[in-house]
Each structure stands twice: as C-alpha cells, then as structure tokens.
Amino acid sequence: MENEQYKINNLKDASNWDMWKFQIKAIMNVAEIFDVVTGKSKKPILAKIGNETEDEARKRHSVDSSIWKRADNKTQKCIVTSLDDQPLQYIMNCDTANGMWNKLLSVYKQMSDTSITIVQQKFYRYTMDPKDNIAGHILKLKNLSRQLKQLGKPISESMLITKMLIAISTSTVHGIQ
C-alpha cells in the first residue's frame, strides 16, 4: 500500500459516509489490513503456547507485536489521510485503527439514522416544482430514491413510479404542465 496511490474523496460528513466507507473497505481489503480495523486481528498478548519457554514466548510475542503494529499503523494512516478536519476530530483520542473505526461507525450510524428520516420526509412530502419539467421532476425523485438506497432504505421501483405519477397529477390539477 505504501507505493500504491488510491484516489477517494475524503470523509466530510454524513453526506458521503456510505461512499467513503465502501471505498476505504475496498482499499483496506486490497492492502490486507481490513481485519485490523474490524478488530478481527487483535494486538498480540504475551502467553506461552504449548512447551514454549518464557524466552521463546517473548521472542514470538515481540515478532507478532511488531507485525501487528505495522499493520495497525498502516491502517491508521489509511483512515487519517482520508478524513476532513471535522471527522478527524472524532478520532484524535483513539490509539488504534479499530478504535478509530468504531468511533466513526458510532458517529455516522447515529447521523445515518437521522439522515434516513430527513430523506424519507423529503421523498414523501415531495411535490413537483412548477418551474420543473417532467425530466427534472423525475430526476429529483430518482435522486431521493438513490439517497435512500445508499442509506440502506431503498424505495421499490413501483413506489417510485407511483410517487412520480401522483406528483405529476397533483401538479397538473394545480395548473402545472
């Protein structure tokens, strides 16, 4: 990963959380460090295995810890260099990549729940703007549908079409064509 360059947009706020999370997961998977961020790869603890002597256990632990620390540092770099200032503030007190990841998950999960409610309200309250043509109207509803899908709350195709038709017929009644 050191020599490879990946271009993703920095995490700004909840608006690009899902896209950022998808991209950063893919990058970490390629670099084989995603297990560090999820906590599946844990910091090694000093313990004897089988007939190991204390000395052998310490040596093995030292090697394992060094490998884990390099992976954790690489993962932290991946996270930290892909955040804008605001998200960076959330993780500044975290010591591990797993701690950073869990903090971001908790912050943006909460914001995501709020975002879902806001976007659903926009979708269900949507009425066609008198200045819009049909194509603009359809585009706005498709964008709301896409946002809901990204938030994990997809709108069915039939519901989207129904909403488009209702909004068009309502606007026609009010003199919009």
PDB file of C-alpha atoms in Angstrom:
ATOM      1  CA  MET A   1       0.000   0.000   0.000  1.00  0.00           C
ATOM      2  CA  GLU A   2       2.950   2.362   0.565  1.00  0.00           C
ATOM      3  CA  ASN A   3       3.731   2.659  -3.141  1.00  0.00           C
ATOM      4  CA  GLU A   4       0.170   2.483  -4.386  1.00  0.00           C
ATOM      5  CA  GLN A   5      -1.961   5.575  -4.855  1.00  0.00           C
ATOM      6  CA  TYR A   6      -5.715   5.468  -4.391  1.00  0.00           C
ATOM      7  CA  LYS A   7      -7.982   8.386  -5.121  1.00  0.00           C
ATOM      8  CA  ILE A   8     -11.043   8.642  -2.948  1.00  0.00           C
ATOM      9  CA  ASN A   9     -12.915  11.660  -1.675  1.00  0.00           C
ATOM     10  CA  ASN A  10     -12.195  12.445   1.961  1.00  0.00           C
ATOM     11  CA  LEU A  11     -14.905  11.766   4.501  1.00  0.00           C
ATOM     12  CA  LYS A  12     -16.543  15.149   5.055  1.00  0.00           C
ATOM     13  CA  ASP A  13     -19.681  14.346   6.990  1.00  0.00           C
ATOM     14  CA  ALA A  14     -22.691  12.042   6.905  1.00  0.00           C
ATOM     15  CA  SER A  15     -23.429  13.032   3.308  1.00  0.00           C
ATOM     16  CA  ASN A  16     -20.574  10.945   1.915  1.00  0.00           C
ATOM     17  CA  TRP A  17     -20.163   8.403   4.738  1.00  0.00           C
ATOM     18  CA  ASP A  18     -21.542   5.388   2.850  1.00  0.00           C
ATOM     19  CA  MET A  19     -19.462   6.063  -0.255  1.00  0.00           C
ATOM     20  CA  TRP A  20     -16.302   6.688   1.797  1.00  0.00           C
ATOM     21  CA  LYS A  21     -16.853   3.561   3.908  1.00  0.00           C
ATOM     22  CA  PHE A  22     -17.317   1.415   0.793  1.00  0.00           C
ATOM     23  CA  GLN A  23     -14.149   2.779  -0.840  1.00  0.00           C
ATOM     24  CA  ILE A  24     -11.967   2.605   2.272  1.00  0.00           C
ATOM     25  CA  LYS A  25     -13.054  -1.001   2.919  1.00  0.00           C
ATOM     26  CA  ALA A  26     -12.057  -1.956  -0.618  1.00  0.00           C
ATOM     27  CA  ILE A  27      -8.668  -0.264  -0.252  1.00  0.00           C
ATOM     28  CA  MET A  28      -8.020  -1.927   3.101  1.00  0.00           C
ATOM     29  CA  ASN A  29      -9.044  -5.319   1.730  1.00  0.00           C
ATOM     30  CA  VAL A  30      -6.563  -4.960  -1.140  1.00  0.00           C
ATOM     31  CA  ALA A  31      -3.851  -3.998   1.365  1.00  0.00           C
ATOM     32  CA  GLU A  32      -4.905  -6.948   3.565  1.00  0.00           C
ATOM     33  CA  ILE A  33      -5.396  -4.738   6.615  1.00  0.00           C
ATOM     34  CA  PHE A  34      -9.190  -4.682   6.980  1.00  0.00           C
ATOM     35  CA  ASP A  35      -9.018  -7.328   9.739  1.00  0.00           C
ATOM     36  CA  VAL A  36      -7.051  -4.819  11.825  1.00  0.00           C
ATOM     37  CA  VAL A  37      -9.748  -2.169  11.540  1.00  0.00           C
ATOM     38  CA  THR A  38     -12.562  -4.584  12.399  1.00  0.00           C
ATOM     39  CA  GLY A  39     -10.694  -5.972  15.396  1.00  0.00           C
ATOM     40  CA  LYS A  40     -10.540  -9.473  13.925  1.00  0.00           C
ATOM     41  CA  SER A  41      -6.741  -9.119  14.007  1.00  0.00           C
ATOM     42  CA  LYS A  42      -6.045  -8.239  17.635  1.00  0.00           C
ATOM     43  CA  LYS A  43      -2.933  -6.921  19.311  1.00  0.00           C
ATOM     44  CA  PRO A  44      -0.959  -9.990  20.428  1.00  0.00           C
ATOM     45  CA  ILE A  45      -0.741 -10.795  24.119  1.00  0.00           C
ATOM     46  CA  LEU A  46       2.235 -12.429  25.773  1.00  0.00           C
ATOM     47  CA  ALA A  47       1.372 -16.050  26.515  1.00  0.00           C
ATOM     48  CA  LYS A  48       3.232 -19.319  26.283  1.00  0.00           C
ATOM     49  CA  ILE A  49       1.996 -21.801  23.694  1.00  0.00           C
ATOM     50  CA  GLY A  50       2.496 -25.492  24.361  1.00  0.00           C
ATOM     51  CA  ASN A  51       6.012 -26.339  25.538  1.00  0.00           C
ATOM     52  CA  GLU A  52       7.393 -22.896  24.769  1.00  0.00           C
ATOM     53  CA  THR A  53       9.897 -21.401  27.180  1.00  0.00           C
ATOM     54  CA  GLU A  54       9.408 -17.888  28.565  1.00  0.00           C
ATOM     55  CA  ASP A  55      12.198 -16.681  26.291  1.00  0.00           C
ATOM     56  CA  GLU A  56      10.640 -18.247  23.176  1.00  0.00           C
ATOM     57  CA  ALA A  57       7.247 -16.795  24.085  1.00  0.00           C
ATOM     58  CA  ARG A  58       8.759 -13.303  24.480  1.00  0.00           C
ATOM     59  CA  LYS A  59      10.550 -13.556  21.123  1.00  0.00           C
ATOM     60  CA  ARG A  60       7.416 -14.773  19.338  1.00  0.00           C
ATOM     61  CA  HIS A  61       5.354 -12.076  21.045  1.00  0.00           C
ATOM     62  CA  SER A  62       7.881  -9.423  20.007  1.00  0.00           C
ATOM     63  CA  VAL A  63       7.737 -10.540  16.352  1.00  0.00           C
ATOM     64  CA  ASP A  64       3.925 -10.857  16.362  1.00  0.00           C
ATOM     65  CA  SER A  65       3.540  -7.462  18.064  1.00  0.00           C
ATOM     66  CA  SER A  66       5.835  -5.825  15.532  1.00  0.00           C
ATOM     67  CA  ILE A  67       3.843  -7.288  12.618  1.00  0.00           C
ATOM     68  CA  TRP A  68       0.533  -6.234  14.183  1.00  0.00           C
ATOM     69  CA  LYS A  69       1.821  -2.725  14.993  1.00  0.00           C
ATOM     70  CA  ARG A  70       2.958  -2.186  11.385  1.00  0.00           C
ATOM     71  CA  ALA A  71      -0.472  -3.282  10.132  1.00  0.00           C
ATOM     72  CA  ASP A  72      -2.233  -1.049  12.690  1.00  0.00           C
ATOM     73  CA  ASN A  73      -0.049   1.938  11.737  1.00  0.00           C
ATOM     74  CA  LYS A  74      -0.739   1.348   8.040  1.00  0.00           C
ATOM     75  CA  THR A  75      -4.469   1.126   8.763  1.00  0.00           C
ATOM     76  CA  GLN A  76      -4.438   4.287  10.881  1.00  0.00           C
ATOM     77  CA  LYS A  77      -2.633   6.107   8.058  1.00  0.00           C
ATOM     78  CA  CYS A  78      -5.277   4.905   5.605  1.00  0.00           C
ATOM     79  CA  ILE A  79      -8.053   6.284   7.820  1.00  0.00           C
ATOM     80  CA  VAL A  80      -6.429   9.535   8.962  1.00  0.00           C
ATOM     81  CA  THR A  81      -5.316  10.623   5.498  1.00  0.00           C
ATOM     82  CA  SER A  82      -8.822  10.173   4.099  1.00  0.00           C
ATOM     83  CA  LEU A  83     -10.684  12.403   6.578  1.00  0.00           C
ATOM     84  CA  ASP A  84     -11.521  16.089   6.548  1.00  0.00           C
ATOM     85  CA  ASP A  85     -10.968  18.118   9.728  1.00  0.00           C
ATOM     86  CA  GLN A  86     -14.371  17.504  11.358  1.00  0.00           C
ATOM     87  CA  PRO A  87     -14.307  13.674  11.217  1.00  0.00           C
ATOM     88  CA  LEU A  88     -10.633  13.772  12.219  1.00  0.00           C
ATOM     89  CA  GLN A  89     -11.602  15.465  15.484  1.00  0.00           C
ATOM     90  CA  TYR A  90     -13.804  12.495  16.397  1.00  0.00           C
ATOM     91  CA  ILE A  91     -10.874  10.061  16.338  1.00  0.00           C
ATOM     92  CA  MET A  92      -7.971  12.123  17.677  1.00  0.00           C
ATOM     93  CA  ASN A  93      -8.065  10.354  21.057  1.00  0.00           C
ATOM     94  CA  CYS A  94      -8.117   6.841  19.588  1.00  0.00           C
ATOM     95  CA  ASP A  95      -4.978   4.710  19.954  1.00  0.00           C
ATOM     96  CA  THR A  96      -5.729   2.000  17.404  1.00  0.00           C
ATOM     97  CA  ALA A  97      -7.243   1.726  13.943  1.00  0.00           C
ATOM     98  CA  ASN A  98     -10.010  -0.411  15.437  1.00  0.00           C
ATOM     99  CA  GLY A  99     -10.798   2.352  17.946  1.00  0.00           C
ATOM    100  CA  MET A 100     -10.898   4.922  15.134  1.00  0.00           C
ATOM    101  CA  TRP A 101     -13.162   2.732  13.000  1.00  0.00           C
ATOM    102  CA  ASN A 102     -15.574   2.015  15.847  1.00  0.00           C
ATOM    103  CA  LYS A 103     -15.775   5.715  16.726  1.00  0.00           C
ATOM    104  CA  LEU A 104     -16.556   6.655  13.124  1.00  0.00           C
ATOM    105  CA  LEU A 105     -19.134   3.861  12.894  1.00  0.00           C
ATOM    106  CA  SER A 106     -20.910   5.054  16.033  1.00  0.00           C
ATOM    107  CA  VAL A 107     -20.895   8.724  14.988  1.00  0.00           C
ATOM    108  CA  TYR A 108     -22.097   8.137  11.435  1.00  0.00           C
ATOM    109  CA  LYS A 109     -24.584   5.380  12.296  1.00  0.00           C
ATOM    110  CA  GLN A 110     -26.354   7.884  14.525  1.00  0.00           C
ATOM    111  CA  MET A 111     -26.206  10.550  11.808  1.00  0.00           C
ATOM    112  CA  SER A 112     -27.343   7.981   9.243  1.00  0.00           C
ATOM    113  CA  ASP A 113     -30.482   7.244  11.260  1.00  0.00           C
ATOM    114  CA  THR A 114     -31.268  10.965  11.319  1.00  0.00           C
ATOM    115  CA  SER A 115     -30.483  11.266   7.599  1.00  0.00           C
ATOM    116  CA  ILE A 116     -32.858   8.410   6.777  1.00  0.00           C
ATOM    117  CA  THR A 117     -35.714  10.225   8.486  1.00  0.00           C
ATOM    118  CA  ILE A 118     -34.920  13.504   6.738  1.00  0.00           C
ATOM    119  CA  VAL A 119     -34.620  11.959   3.253  1.00  0.00           C
ATOM    120  CA  GLN A 120     -37.777   9.864   3.758  1.00  0.00           C
ATOM    121  CA  GLN A 121     -39.664  13.015   4.733  1.00  0.00           C
ATOM    122  CA  LYS A 122     -38.364  14.795   1.624  1.00  0.00           C
ATOM    123  CA  PHE A 123     -39.453  11.851  -0.542  1.00  0.00           C
ATOM    124  CA  TYR A 124     -42.968  11.521   0.902  1.00  0.00           C
ATOM    125  CA  ARG A 125     -43.597  15.287   1.028  1.00  0.00           C
ATOM    126  CA  TYR A 126     -42.168  15.902  -2.439  1.00  0.00           C
ATOM    127  CA  THR A 127     -44.329  17.845  -4.875  1.00  0.00           C
ATOM    128  CA  MET A 128     -43.366  18.847  -8.363  1.00  0.00           C
ATOM    129  CA  ASP A 129     -41.901  22.339  -8.571  1.00  0.00           C
ATOM    130  CA  PRO A 130     -43.844  24.498 -11.061  1.00  0.00           C
ATOM    131  CA  LYS A 131     -40.520  25.502 -12.650  1.00  0.00           C
ATOM    132  CA  ASP A 132     -39.543  21.870 -13.339  1.00  0.00           C
ATOM    133  CA  ASN A 133     -40.274  19.948 -16.473  1.00  0.00           C
ATOM    134  CA  ILE A 134     -41.121  16.236 -16.274  1.00  0.00           C
ATOM    135  CA  ALA A 135     -37.479  15.183 -16.723  1.00  0.00           C
ATOM    136  CA  GLY A 136     -36.363  17.439 -13.855  1.00  0.00           C
ATOM    137  CA  HIS A 137     -39.178  16.124 -11.674  1.00  0.00           C
ATOM    138  CA  ILE A 138     -38.214  12.503 -12.357  1.00  0.00           C
ATOM    139  CA  LEU A 139     -34.542  13.268 -11.714  1.00  0.00           C
ATOM    140  CA  LYS A 140     -35.292  14.810  -8.304  1.00  0.00           C
ATOM    141  CA  LEU A 141     -37.326  11.785  -7.220  1.00  0.00           C
ATOM    142  CA  LYS A 142     -34.693   9.369  -8.526  1.00  0.00           C
ATOM    143  CA  ASN A 143     -32.037  11.265  -6.553  1.00  0.00           C
ATOM    144  CA  LEU A 144     -34.086  10.954  -3.364  1.00  0.00           C
ATOM    145  CA  SER A 145     -34.585   7.256  -4.107  1.00  0.00           C
ATOM    146  CA  ARG A 146     -30.829   6.817  -4.650  1.00  0.00           C
ATOM    147  CA  GLN A 147     -30.065   8.577  -1.356  1.00  0.00           C
ATOM    148  CA  LEU A 148     -32.442   6.260   0.484  1.00  0.00           C
ATOM    149  CA  LYS A 149     -30.841   3.243  -1.167  1.00  0.00           C
ATOM    150  CA  GLN A 150     -27.389   4.444  -0.048  1.00  0.00           C
ATOM    151  CA  LEU A 151     -28.750   4.806   3.479  1.00  0.00           C
ATOM    152  CA  GLY A 152     -29.973   1.204   3.368  1.00  0.00           C
ATOM    153  CA  LYS A 153     -33.675   2.059   2.974  1.00  0.00           C
ATOM    154  CA  PRO A 154     -34.420   1.525  -0.710  1.00  0.00           C
ATOM    155  CA  ILE A 155     -37.710   2.575  -2.290  1.00  0.00           C
ATOM    156  CA  SER A 156     -39.264  -0.029  -4.570  1.00  0.00           C
ATOM    157  CA  GLU A 157     -39.492   0.790  -8.273  1.00  0.00           C
ATOM    158  CA  SER A 158     -43.300   0.642  -8.135  1.00  0.00           C
ATOM    159  CA  MET A 159     -43.402   3.068  -5.191  1.00  0.00           C
ATOM    160  CA  LEU A 160     -41.075   5.450  -7.044  1.00  0.00           C
ATOM    161  CA  ILE A 161     -43.265   5.348 -10.170  1.00  0.00           C
ATOM    162  CA  THR A 162     -46.401   5.845  -8.072  1.00  0.00           C
ATOM    163  CA  LYS A 163     -44.850   8.882  -6.376  1.00  0.00           C
ATOM    164  CA  MET A 164     -43.836  10.309  -9.776  1.00  0.00           C
ATOM    165  CA  LEU A 165     -47.354   9.896 -11.154  1.00  0.00           C
ATOM    166  CA  ILE A 166     -49.069  11.291  -8.063  1.00  0.00           C
ATOM    167  CA  ALA A 167     -46.805  14.353  -8.035  1.00  0.00           C
ATOM    168  CA  ILE A 168     -47.386  14.902 -11.771  1.00  0.00           C
ATOM    169  CA  SER A 169     -51.167  14.547 -11.479  1.00  0.00           C
ATOM    170  CA  THR A 170     -51.235  16.854  -8.434  1.00  0.00           C
ATOM    171  CA  SER A 171     -49.223  19.487 -10.284  1.00  0.00           C
ATOM    172  CA  THR A 172     -51.484  19.168 -13.349  1.00  0.00           C
ATOM    173  CA  VAL A 173     -54.520  19.819 -11.147  1.00  0.00           C
ATOM    174  CA  HIS A 174     -52.802  22.986  -9.923  1.00  0.00           C
ATOM    175  CA  GLY A 175     -52.071  24.172 -13.461  1.00  0.00           C
ATOM    176  CA  ILE A 176     -48.528  22.895 -13.948  1.00  0.00           C
ATOM    177  CA  GLN A 177     -47.789  21.054 -17.175  1.00  0.00           C
TER     178      GLN A 177
END
